[in-house]
Short mmCIF file of C-alpha atoms in Angstrom, two decimals:
data_model
loop_
_atom_site.label_atom_id
_atom_site.label_comp_id
_atom_site.label_asym_id
_atom_site.label_seq_id
_atom_site.Cartn_x
_atom_site.Cartn_y
_atom_site.Cartn_z
CA MET A 1 5.87 31.86 -0.46
CA ASP A 2 4.11 34.90 -1.86
CA PRO A 3 0.46 34.80 -0.65
CA THR A 4 -0.94 35.63 -4.08
CA TYR A 5 1.11 32.95 -5.81
CA LYS A 6 0.26 30.46 -3.06
CA ALA A 7 -3.45 31.10 -3.62
CA ARG A 8 -2.97 30.55 -7.36
CA LYS A 9 -1.15 27.27 -6.67
CA GLU A 10 -3.92 26.01 -4.41
CA ALA A 11 -6.59 27.01 -6.93
CA PHE A 12 -4.62 25.21 -9.66
CA VAL A 13 -5.19 21.82 -7.96
CA SER A 14 -8.63 22.48 -6.49
CA ASN A 15 -12.19 21.82 -7.72
CA LEU A 16 -11.11 19.43 -10.48
CA ALA A 17 -13.44 16.86 -12.07
CA GLY A 18 -10.94 14.31 -13.40
CA SER A 19 -11.25 12.23 -16.55
CA ASN A 20 -13.02 9.14 -17.88
CA LEU A 21 -11.77 5.59 -17.41
CA SER A 22 -10.87 4.97 -21.05
CA ASP A 23 -8.64 8.05 -21.09
CA ILE A 24 -6.90 6.97 -17.88
CA ASN A 25 -6.45 3.41 -19.14
CA ALA A 26 -4.95 4.62 -22.43
CA VAL A 27 -2.34 6.67 -20.59
CA ALA A 28 -1.61 3.92 -18.04
CA PHE A 29 -1.25 1.35 -20.84
CA VAL A 30 1.94 3.11 -21.95
CA ALA A 31 3.83 1.36 -19.11
CA PRO A 32 3.12 -2.24 -20.26
CA ALA A 33 3.51 -1.13 -23.91
CA SER A 34 6.98 0.22 -23.11
CA VAL A 35 7.89 -3.00 -21.31
CA LEU A 36 6.58 -4.93 -24.31
CA LEU A 37 9.03 -3.15 -26.62
CA TRP A 38 11.87 -3.49 -24.10
CA SER A 39 11.16 -7.22 -23.85
CA ALA A 40 11.10 -7.63 -27.62
CA LEU A 41 14.47 -5.88 -27.97
CA GLN A 42 16.01 -7.94 -25.20
CA SER A 43 14.57 -11.36 -26.02
CA ARG A 44 15.14 -11.11 -29.78
CA LEU A 45 18.31 -9.00 -30.04
CA SER A 46 19.78 -9.13 -26.52
CA PHE A 47 19.91 -5.35 -26.93
CA PHE A 48 20.42 -4.59 -23.22
CA THR A 49 23.12 -7.22 -22.63
CA PRO A 50 25.78 -5.97 -22.15
CA TYR A 51 24.36 -2.81 -20.62
CA SER A 52 26.12 -0.21 -22.76
CA PRO A 53 25.53 3.58 -22.63
CA ALA A 54 23.23 3.21 -25.67
CA ALA A 55 21.30 0.47 -23.85
CA LEU A 56 21.01 2.67 -20.75
CA LEU A 57 19.70 5.60 -22.80
CA THR A 58 17.18 3.39 -24.61
CA ASP A 59 16.08 1.86 -21.31
CA PHE A 60 15.57 5.36 -19.87
CA ILE A 61 13.61 6.51 -22.93
CA LEU A 62 11.34 3.47 -22.93
CA ASN A 63 10.64 2.95 -19.24
CA VAL A 64 10.87 6.49 -17.85
CA LEU A 65 10.48 9.13 -20.55
CA ALA A 66 7.64 7.27 -22.28
CA ILE A 67 5.65 7.51 -19.06
CA LEU A 68 6.58 11.18 -18.65
CA PHE A 69 5.54 12.02 -22.23
CA SER A 70 2.29 10.04 -21.94
CA THR A 71 1.20 12.37 -19.13
CA THR A 72 2.45 15.58 -20.75
CA ALA A 73 3.33 16.05 -24.42
CA TYR A 74 1.32 13.02 -25.61
CA SER A 75 -1.49 13.43 -23.10
CA SER A 76 -3.93 14.31 -25.87
CA ALA A 77 -2.87 11.31 -28.00
CA PRO A 78 -1.86 8.42 -25.70
CA VAL A 79 -3.23 5.86 -28.18
CA LEU A 80 -0.76 7.12 -30.79
CA LEU A 81 2.13 6.72 -28.35
CA ASN A 82 0.96 3.18 -27.59
CA ILE A 83 0.94 2.38 -31.31
CA PHE A 84 4.51 3.73 -31.65
CA LEU A 85 5.61 1.36 -28.86
CA ILE A 86 3.62 -1.75 -29.75
CA THR A 87 4.22 -1.84 -33.53
CA PRO A 88 8.01 -2.41 -33.48
CA ALA A 89 7.58 -4.91 -30.63
CA VAL A 90 5.16 -6.99 -32.69
CA LEU A 91 7.42 -6.81 -35.76
CA LEU A 92 10.41 -8.01 -33.74
CA TYR A 93 8.40 -10.84 -32.25
CA LEU A 94 7.20 -12.02 -35.66
CA THR A 95 10.46 -11.63 -37.60
CA GLN A 96 13.25 -12.44 -35.13
CA PRO A 97 13.87 -15.75 -33.34
CA PRO A 98 14.43 -15.76 -29.57
CA HIS A 99 17.96 -15.12 -28.40
CA ARG A 100 19.87 -18.36 -27.89
CA SER A 101 20.55 -17.83 -24.19
CA GLN A 102 16.89 -18.31 -23.33
CA GLN A 103 15.70 -20.74 -25.98
CA LYS A 104 16.04 -23.69 -23.66
CA ALA A 105 15.60 -23.79 -19.93
CA LYS A 106 17.66 -26.18 -17.87
CA PRO A 107 15.90 -29.49 -17.28
CA PRO A 108 14.23 -29.81 -13.90
CA ARG A 109 15.81 -31.90 -11.18
CA LYS A 110 14.33 -35.34 -10.95
CA THR A 111 14.76 -35.73 -7.21
CA VAL A 112 11.96 -34.47 -5.03
CA ASN A 113 11.28 -34.05 -1.35
CA THR A 114 8.58 -35.88 0.53
CA ASP A 115 6.14 -33.03 -0.15
CA GLY A 116 6.71 -33.24 -3.88
CA SER A 117 8.89 -30.13 -4.19
CA SER A 118 12.40 -30.00 -5.54
CA PRO A 119 15.31 -29.71 -3.06
CA ASP A 120 16.24 -26.14 -4.00
CA GLN A 121 12.59 -25.14 -4.06
CA ALA A 122 11.48 -26.15 -0.60
CA GLY A 123 10.75 -23.14 1.57
CA SER A 124 11.86 -20.73 -1.20
CA LEU A 125 9.88 -18.01 -2.88
CA PRO A 126 10.85 -17.00 -6.41
CA VAL A 127 11.52 -13.48 -7.61
CA HIS A 128 9.12 -12.65 -10.43
CA PRO A 129 10.45 -10.14 -13.00
CA PHE A 130 6.89 -9.17 -13.94
CA LEU A 131 6.18 -8.20 -10.33
CA THR A 132 9.40 -6.16 -10.19
CA THR A 133 8.39 -4.45 -13.43
CA TYR A 134 4.87 -3.71 -12.19
CA ARG A 135 6.04 -2.11 -8.94
CA ALA A 136 8.77 -0.08 -10.63
CA ALA A 137 6.43 1.25 -13.34
CA MET A 138 3.95 2.27 -10.65
CA MET A 139 6.74 4.06 -8.74
CA ILE A 140 7.93 5.89 -11.85
CA ILE A 141 4.49 7.19 -12.81
CA THR A 142 3.94 8.26 -9.18
CA CYS A 143 7.22 10.17 -9.08
CA VAL A 144 6.50 11.79 -12.45
CA ALA A 145 3.03 12.92 -11.44
CA ILE A 146 3.88 14.49 -8.07
CA LEU A 147 6.06 17.12 -9.78
CA ALA A 148 4.44 17.31 -13.22
CA VAL A 149 1.08 18.19 -11.64
CA ASP A 150 2.50 21.59 -10.66
CA PHE A 151 3.12 22.53 -14.31
CA ARG A 152 0.52 23.51 -16.88
CA VAL A 153 1.91 20.90 -19.28
CA PHE A 154 0.30 18.28 -17.05
CA PRO A 155 -3.44 18.24 -17.93
CA ARG A 156 -5.81 19.14 -15.12
CA ARG A 157 -7.92 16.07 -15.87
CA PHE A 158 -5.06 13.89 -14.57
CA ALA A 159 -4.82 15.72 -11.22
CA LYS A 160 -6.74 14.60 -8.13
CA VAL A 161 -10.45 15.30 -8.23
CA GLU A 162 -12.15 17.36 -5.56
CA ASN A 163 -14.98 15.05 -4.47
CA TRP A 164 -16.35 12.73 -7.16
CA GLY A 165 -14.76 11.24 -10.26
CA THR A 166 -11.67 9.45 -11.50
CA SER A 167 -8.22 10.69 -12.42
CA LEU A 168 -4.75 9.33 -13.05
CA MET A 169 -3.35 10.68 -9.76
CA ASP A 170 -6.30 9.33 -7.79
CA LEU A 171 -5.50 5.93 -9.24
CA GLY A 172 -1.81 6.35 -8.45
CA VAL A 173 -2.36 6.85 -4.72
CA GLY A 174 -4.43 3.69 -4.43
CA SER A 175 -2.02 1.75 -6.64
CA PHE A 176 0.85 2.65 -4.32
CA VAL A 177 -1.02 1.04 -1.42
CA PHE A 178 -2.14 -1.95 -3.49
CA SER A 179 1.43 -2.72 -4.61
CA ALA A 180 2.61 -2.52 -1.00
CA GLY A 181 -0.05 -5.08 -0.15
CA VAL A 182 1.10 -7.38 -2.96
CA VAL A 183 4.71 -7.53 -1.76
CA SER A 184 3.65 -7.84 1.89
CA ALA A 185 2.30 -11.28 0.97
CA ARG A 186 5.88 -12.56 0.79
CA ALA A 187 6.25 -12.28 4.57
CA VAL A 188 2.89 -14.02 5.05
CA LEU A 189 3.91 -16.89 2.78
CA LYS A 190 7.26 -17.28 4.52
CA SER A 191 5.51 -17.37 7.88
CA ARG A 192 3.13 -20.06 6.65
CA ALA A 193 6.01 -22.16 5.32
CA SER A 194 8.09 -21.80 8.47
CA GLN A 195 8.19 -24.78 10.77
CA SER A 196 8.80 -22.64 13.83
CA LYS A 197 6.02 -21.65 16.21
CA LYS A 198 4.11 -18.55 15.11
CA THR A 199 4.74 -15.38 17.10
CA PRO A 200 1.82 -14.52 19.41
CA PHE A 201 -0.56 -11.81 18.21
CA ILE A 202 0.64 -9.20 20.73
CA GLY A 203 4.24 -9.71 19.65
CA ARG A 204 3.33 -9.34 15.98
CA LEU A 205 1.29 -6.22 16.76
CA ILE A 206 4.23 -4.63 18.59
CA GLN A 207 6.57 -5.53 15.74
CA SER A 208 4.24 -4.00 13.17
CA ALA A 209 3.92 -0.85 15.28
CA ARG A 210 7.71 -0.54 15.23
CA HIS A 211 7.65 -0.68 11.44
CA SER A 212 5.14 2.18 11.50
CA ILE A 213 7.32 4.55 13.50
CA PRO A 214 9.67 5.64 10.64
CA LEU A 215 6.71 6.35 8.35
CA LEU A 216 4.93 8.33 11.04
CA VAL A 217 8.12 10.31 11.63
CA LEU A 218 8.27 11.07 7.90
CA GLY A 219 4.66 12.22 8.13
CA LEU A 220 5.56 14.59 10.96
CA VAL A 221 8.57 15.89 9.03
CA ARG A 222 6.39 16.57 5.98
CA LEU A 223 3.79 18.29 8.17
CA TRP A 224 6.45 20.49 9.75
CA SER A 225 8.04 21.38 6.40
CA VAL A 226 4.71 22.23 4.73
CA LYS A 227 3.58 24.43 7.59
CA GLY A 228 7.00 25.90 8.31
CA LEU A 229 7.75 26.85 4.71
CA ASP A 230 4.20 28.08 4.09
CA TYR A 231 4.01 25.61 1.19
CA ALA A 232 0.87 25.53 -0.94
CA GLU A 233 -1.40 22.64 0.12
CA HIS A 234 -4.77 21.23 -0.81
CA VAL A 235 -6.50 20.79 2.55
CA THR A 236 -9.44 18.72 1.27
CA GLU A 237 -7.02 16.05 0.02
CA TYR A 238 -6.30 14.54 3.47
CA GLY A 239 -7.06 17.28 5.97
CA VAL A 240 -5.21 20.05 7.77
CA HIS A 241 -2.48 17.91 9.33
CA TRP A 242 -2.83 14.46 7.78
CA ASN A 243 -0.73 13.35 4.80
CA PHE A 244 -0.09 10.15 2.84
CA PHE A 245 2.80 9.10 5.10
CA PHE A 246 0.39 8.91 8.04
CA THR A 247 -1.89 6.64 5.99
CA LEU A 248 1.04 4.37 5.18
CA GLY A 249 2.28 4.48 8.78
CA PHE A 250 -0.98 3.37 10.36
CA LEU A 251 -1.47 0.47 7.94
CA PRO A 252 0.88 -2.17 9.49
CA PRO A 253 -0.79 -2.54 12.92
CA PHE A 254 -4.31 -2.50 11.47
CA VAL A 255 -3.32 -5.03 8.81
CA GLU A 256 -1.94 -7.25 11.57
CA VAL A 257 -5.30 -7.15 13.34
CA PHE A 258 -7.15 -8.22 10.19
CA ASP A 259 -4.48 -10.77 9.37
CA SER A 260 -5.48 -12.58 12.55
CA LEU A 261 -9.04 -12.80 11.23
CA THR A 262 -7.88 -15.03 8.37
CA ALA A 263 -8.29 -17.93 10.80
CA LEU A 264 -12.04 -17.29 10.48
CA ILE A 265 -12.15 -15.80 6.97
CA PRO A 266 -9.24 -17.36 5.00
CA SER A 267 -9.35 -14.83 2.17
CA TYR A 268 -7.79 -11.38 2.14
CA GLU A 269 -10.04 -10.41 -0.75
CA ALA A 270 -13.11 -11.30 1.31
CA LEU A 271 -11.80 -9.19 4.21
CA ALA A 272 -11.20 -6.29 1.82
CA VAL A 273 -14.75 -6.52 0.47
CA ILE A 274 -16.22 -6.74 3.98
CA ILE A 275 -14.36 -3.59 5.08
CA ALA A 276 -15.36 -1.74 1.90
CA ILE A 277 -19.03 -2.73 2.27
CA ALA A 278 -19.17 -1.82 5.97
CA TYR A 279 -17.57 1.57 5.28
CA GLN A 280 -19.91 2.25 2.34
CA VAL A 281 -22.96 1.33 4.43
CA ALA A 282 -21.80 3.78 7.10
CA LEU A 283 -21.38 6.50 4.44
CA GLU A 284 -24.83 5.93 3.00
CA SER A 285 -26.88 5.22 6.13
CA THR A 286 -25.45 7.87 8.47
CA ASN A 287 -24.37 11.49 8.15
CA LEU A 288 -20.72 10.40 7.82
CA LYS A 289 -20.51 11.31 4.12
CA SER A 290 -21.80 14.85 4.64
CA TYR A 291 -19.57 15.19 7.72
CA ILE A 292 -16.49 14.37 5.65
CA LEU A 293 -17.38 16.41 2.57
CA VAL A 294 -19.24 19.54 3.63
CA SER A 295 -19.21 20.01 7.41
CA PRO A 296 -17.31 23.02 8.77
CA ARG A 297 -13.90 22.19 10.21
CA GLY A 298 -14.20 22.30 13.97
CA PRO A 299 -11.41 22.91 16.44
CA ASP A 300 -10.84 19.19 17.19
CA LEU A 301 -8.22 17.11 15.35
CA LEU A 302 -10.76 14.65 13.95
CA SER A 303 -12.76 17.38 12.24
CA LYS A 304 -9.62 18.97 10.83
CA ASN A 305 -8.33 15.68 9.43
CA ARG A 306 -11.52 13.76 8.74
CA GLU A 307 -10.61 12.97 5.08
CA GLY A 308 -7.41 11.24 6.09
CA VAL A 309 -8.89 9.43 9.08
CA PHE A 310 -11.94 7.94 7.39
CA SER A 311 -10.38 7.30 3.97
CA PHE A 312 -7.89 5.12 5.83
CA LEU A 313 -10.57 2.40 5.90
CA GLY A 314 -10.65 2.36 2.11
CA TYR A 315 -6.86 2.18 1.87
CA LEU A 316 -6.84 -0.65 4.40
CA ALA A 317 -9.23 -2.58 2.14
CA ILE A 318 -7.00 -1.84 -0.88
CA PHE A 319 -3.93 -3.09 0.97
CA LEU A 320 -5.67 -6.34 1.94
CA ALA A 321 -6.87 -6.82 -1.65
CA GLY A 322 -3.28 -6.45 -2.82
CA ARG A 323 -2.06 -8.94 -0.22
CA GLY A 324 -4.69 -11.40 -1.41
CA VAL A 325 -3.39 -11.14 -4.98
CA GLY A 326 0.19 -11.49 -3.75
CA THR A 327 -0.48 -14.73 -1.88
CA ARG A 328 -1.75 -16.25 -5.14
CA ILE A 329 0.94 -15.14 -7.58
CA ILE A 330 4.19 -15.15 -5.58
CA PRO A 331 4.60 -18.90 -4.77
CA ARG A 332 6.54 -21.00 -7.27
CA GLY A 333 3.63 -23.42 -7.65
CA THR A 334 5.60 -26.32 -9.14
CA SER A 335 5.41 -29.80 -7.64
CA SER A 336 5.63 -33.45 -8.64
CA THR A 337 2.15 -33.12 -10.14
CA GLN A 338 2.35 -29.62 -11.63
CA THR A 339 4.88 -28.60 -14.26
CA PRO A 340 6.34 -25.09 -14.51
CA ARG A 341 4.13 -24.38 -17.51
CA GLN A 342 1.04 -25.46 -15.57
CA ALA A 343 2.14 -23.34 -12.61
CA ARG A 344 2.47 -20.25 -14.80
CA ASN A 345 -0.91 -20.95 -16.40
CA SER A 346 -2.36 -21.11 -12.88
CA VAL A 347 -0.90 -17.66 -12.11
CA ILE A 348 -2.36 -16.22 -15.33
CA THR A 349 -5.72 -17.85 -14.61
CA SER A 350 -5.69 -16.56 -11.04
CA LEU A 351 -4.97 -13.01 -12.19
CA GLY A 352 -7.67 -13.30 -14.84
CA ILE A 353 -10.18 -14.36 -12.18
CA GLN A 354 -9.08 -11.46 -9.98
CA VAL A 355 -9.58 -8.98 -12.83
CA ALA A 356 -13.01 -10.42 -13.64
CA PHE A 357 -14.07 -10.39 -9.99
CA TRP A 358 -13.02 -6.82 -9.22
CA LEU A 359 -14.31 -5.50 -12.55
CA THR A 360 -17.70 -7.13 -12.07
CA MET A 361 -17.95 -5.78 -8.54
CA PHE A 362 -16.94 -2.32 -9.77
CA PHE A 363 -19.47 -2.41 -12.62
CA PHE A 364 -22.38 -3.25 -10.34
CA ASN A 365 -21.21 -0.83 -7.64
CA SER A 366 -20.53 2.23 -9.78
CA SER A 367 -23.30 2.05 -12.41
CA TYR A 368 -26.94 1.14 -12.77
CA ALA A 369 -25.85 -2.18 -14.37
CA PHE A 370 -29.10 -2.78 -16.27
CA GLY A 371 -31.14 -1.77 -13.23
CA TYR A 372 -29.25 -3.98 -10.76
CA GLY A 373 -26.37 -1.66 -9.85
CA ALA A 374 -25.87 0.77 -6.98
CA ASN A 375 -24.61 3.65 -9.19
CA ILE A 376 -22.27 5.06 -6.53
CA LEU A 377 -19.75 7.60 -7.79
CA VAL A 378 -16.04 7.01 -7.23
CA SER A 379 -14.48 9.23 -4.58
CA ARG A 380 -10.78 9.17 -3.77
CA ARG A 381 -11.41 11.75 -1.04
CA LEU A 382 -13.69 9.28 0.73
CA ALA A 383 -11.83 6.18 -0.53
CA ASN A 384 -15.29 4.66 -0.85
CA MET A 385 -16.20 1.21 -2.13
CA PRO A 386 -16.19 2.05 -5.88
CA TYR A 387 -12.73 3.56 -5.44
CA VAL A 388 -11.45 0.40 -3.70
CA LEU A 389 -12.89 -1.84 -6.42
CA TRP A 390 -11.53 0.36 -9.21
CA VAL A 391 -7.99 0.33 -7.80
CA ALA A 392 -8.07 -3.44 -7.24
CA ALA A 393 -9.39 -4.11 -10.76
CA PHE A 394 -6.87 -1.83 -12.46
CA ASN A 395 -3.84 -3.18 -10.62
CA SER A 396 -4.87 -6.80 -11.11
CA ALA A 397 -5.17 -6.04 -14.85
CA GLN A 398 -1.75 -4.38 -14.91
CA LEU A 399 -0.20 -7.39 -13.19
CA LEU A 400 -1.86 -9.67 -15.73
CA LEU A 401 -0.48 -7.65 -18.65
CA PHE A 402 3.08 -7.64 -17.26
CA CYS A 403 2.81 -11.37 -16.53
CA LEU A 404 1.68 -12.10 -20.10
CA VAL A 405 4.56 -10.08 -21.55
CA GLU A 406 7.08 -12.01 -19.44
CA THR A 407 5.46 -15.35 -20.27
CA ILE A 408 5.60 -14.69 -24.02
CA PHE A 409 9.07 -13.17 -24.31
CA PHE A 410 10.97 -14.83 -21.45
CA PRO A 411 9.63 -18.39 -21.09
CA SER A 412 12.88 -19.57 -19.47
CA VAL A 413 11.90 -17.60 -16.34
CA HIS A 414 8.71 -19.48 -15.57
CA ARG A 415 9.97 -22.82 -16.89
CA ALA A 416 12.57 -22.97 -14.14
CA THR A 417 11.82 -25.34 -11.27
CA GLY A 418 14.17 -23.99 -8.62
CA LEU A 419 16.73 -21.43 -7.57
CA GLU A 420 19.60 -22.62 -9.78
CA GLY A 421 20.35 -19.92 -12.34
CA GLU A 422 17.38 -17.84 -11.20
CA GLN A 423 19.39 -14.64 -10.76
CA GLU A 424 20.80 -14.79 -14.29
CA ARG A 425 17.42 -15.54 -15.87
CA ASN A 426 15.71 -12.75 -13.95
CA ALA A 427 18.47 -10.25 -14.75
CA PHE A 428 18.13 -10.99 -18.47
CA ALA A 429 14.34 -10.48 -18.29
CA THR A 430 14.31 -7.31 -16.16
CA SER A 431 15.18 -3.75 -17.09
CA PRO A 432 18.09 -2.56 -14.90
CA ILE A 433 16.31 0.76 -14.42
CA LEU A 434 13.07 -0.91 -13.34
CA HIS A 435 15.01 -3.26 -11.09
CA ALA A 436 16.73 -0.28 -9.44
CA PHE A 437 13.47 1.65 -8.97
CA ASN A 438 11.82 -1.38 -7.41
CA ARG A 439 14.74 -2.14 -5.10
CA SER A 440 15.10 1.45 -3.85
CA GLY A 441 11.42 2.40 -3.99
CA LEU A 442 11.17 4.12 -0.62
CA ALA A 443 14.37 6.13 -1.07
CA ILE A 444 13.32 7.22 -4.56
CA PHE A 445 9.87 8.22 -3.33
CA LEU A 446 11.44 10.34 -0.58
CA ALA A 447 13.89 11.89 -3.03
CA ALA A 448 11.02 12.67 -5.42
CA ASN A 449 9.14 14.46 -2.65
CA LEU A 450 12.24 16.47 -1.68
CA LEU A 451 13.00 17.43 -5.28
CA THR A 452 9.36 18.37 -5.86
CA GLY A 453 9.50 20.71 -2.88
CA LEU A 454 12.81 22.17 -4.03
CA VAL A 455 11.55 22.85 -7.55
CA ASN A 456 8.35 24.44 -6.28
CA LEU A 457 10.24 26.70 -3.89
CA THR A 458 12.70 27.87 -6.56
CA VAL A 459 10.69 27.83 -9.79
CA PRO A 460 7.32 29.55 -10.46
CA THR A 461 5.90 26.38 -12.00
CA LEU A 462 2.58 27.99 -12.96
CA ASP A 463 4.33 30.50 -15.20
CA VAL A 464 6.84 28.17 -16.87
CA LYS A 465 6.29 27.55 -20.58
CA THR A 466 6.00 24.03 -22.00
CA PRO A 467 9.60 23.60 -23.34
CA GLN A 468 11.14 24.73 -20.04
CA ALA A 469 8.70 22.59 -18.05
CA MET A 470 9.58 19.50 -20.09
CA ALA A 471 13.29 20.21 -19.66
CA ILE A 472 12.87 20.42 -15.87
CA LEU A 473 10.85 17.20 -15.80
CA VAL A 474 13.37 15.32 -17.96
CA VAL A 475 16.22 16.42 -15.69
CA TYR A 476 14.16 15.51 -12.62
CA THR A 477 13.42 11.99 -13.89
CA GLY A 478 17.06 11.64 -14.93
CA VAL A 479 18.25 12.52 -11.43
CA LEU A 480 15.86 10.01 -9.86
CA THR A 481 16.95 7.33 -12.33
CA GLY A 482 20.61 8.03 -11.66
CA LEU A 483 20.04 7.88 -7.92
CA ALA A 484 18.23 4.55 -8.24
CA LEU A 485 21.01 3.05 -10.38
CA VAL A 486 23.75 4.26 -8.04
CA MET A 487 21.97 2.87 -4.98
CA ASP A 488 21.48 -0.42 -6.77
CA LYS A 489 25.11 -0.63 -7.89
CA TYR A 490 26.49 0.03 -4.42
CA ASN A 491 23.83 -2.08 -2.70
CA VAL A 492 22.48 0.85 -0.68
CA LYS A 493 19.13 -0.04 0.89
CA LEU A 494 16.62 1.98 2.86
CA ARG A 495 14.31 -0.32 4.79
CA LEU A 496 11.46 0.41 7.17
#
């Protein structure tokens, strides 16, 4: 890469101050607003069944292009875009009756097991369309941002901040980790429900380390490609050698260590808060903060990669917070004493409590809070306590919104008491594109990184005008969507 252009690229993503929370929330709200309109079309008109070419195009416009345009062409007016999406959804909801196929759920089985659960429910964990939708929307906005940030059409206030502040991409990194924590709760719940003897700690630690190896290899491959191709990089993001794949790779064994502590502290949220507090105390009471932010980079690996190494503690707390939420919302919850409606109300209540808890903690941690707050600035570079609390609060709120949309438009999903007909109900209530993105998340994320590198090596993104930039981004999102749909159709999976 030309040294002058490389310097321009690095300056383009450096020394940024971010945006305010209301601006970020308005842009991020486009995802649930798009799902709201999709749900209205499907539940009232069965618009996406069968899945015709027109349905596919509409699905792509709503769930992919709407997110792309919210961060680019409509970045200065995200509220207007939200109004365009919400208004027809509300009109459909008020003027059209529900489609007949989901008006009535099948009656629950009357036979129960000795523990009060239904026969097809025992030991099973349901698939929640709202959770699929949440994870897929997060993946789409992540994939959009990692390429769009290299074009001028993507506002600088959405790019990662240098030291202090909030931005859309800062939120995206933490949300990626939080969502991974949410789905990791499924394995925890299955282990708890299993009647077999639990694997000893050493065995579980070795198994988790094996899961880390592919991610660490990907981290090494990215390191080699960035250095070998002389690719523009922002060193203060993670360090000289560290990258996000290393953060993801080191999470499993450390999570396993803290998972063992649940015997003493039976709450993942409490563990997350303890880690965040301990790390914040170390930042404030020692010279650790100045060491990370302003100290010269020494010859040792720790000094060269101190952002990635120490911010790992914050991401570990975020992951555990996500796992805590997952353990509360994934189980079916029905029993001989709790109806499906009561079980869904419990999920909504639990998410509401999570939102209130994390928001309150964030308010007192990041502001003066009427003289009682700590007033600590958010820092993604440090992954400090306000950052952890912000990510947890935002993602809990997103999950609550998606859950409410599903509850209102697709009641047959949560009224079910077991596995019978679950696949059909979930398919009717889930966008095929979002389902495909969720199912092939890792492969799509890798493809997005490869395509981002390819575009940056072949196109002078800084000098591309807005129409050409939007055309490239539309094609890019189209390719990713096509790849996800093809992998889903042919049942191609990439597991770690």
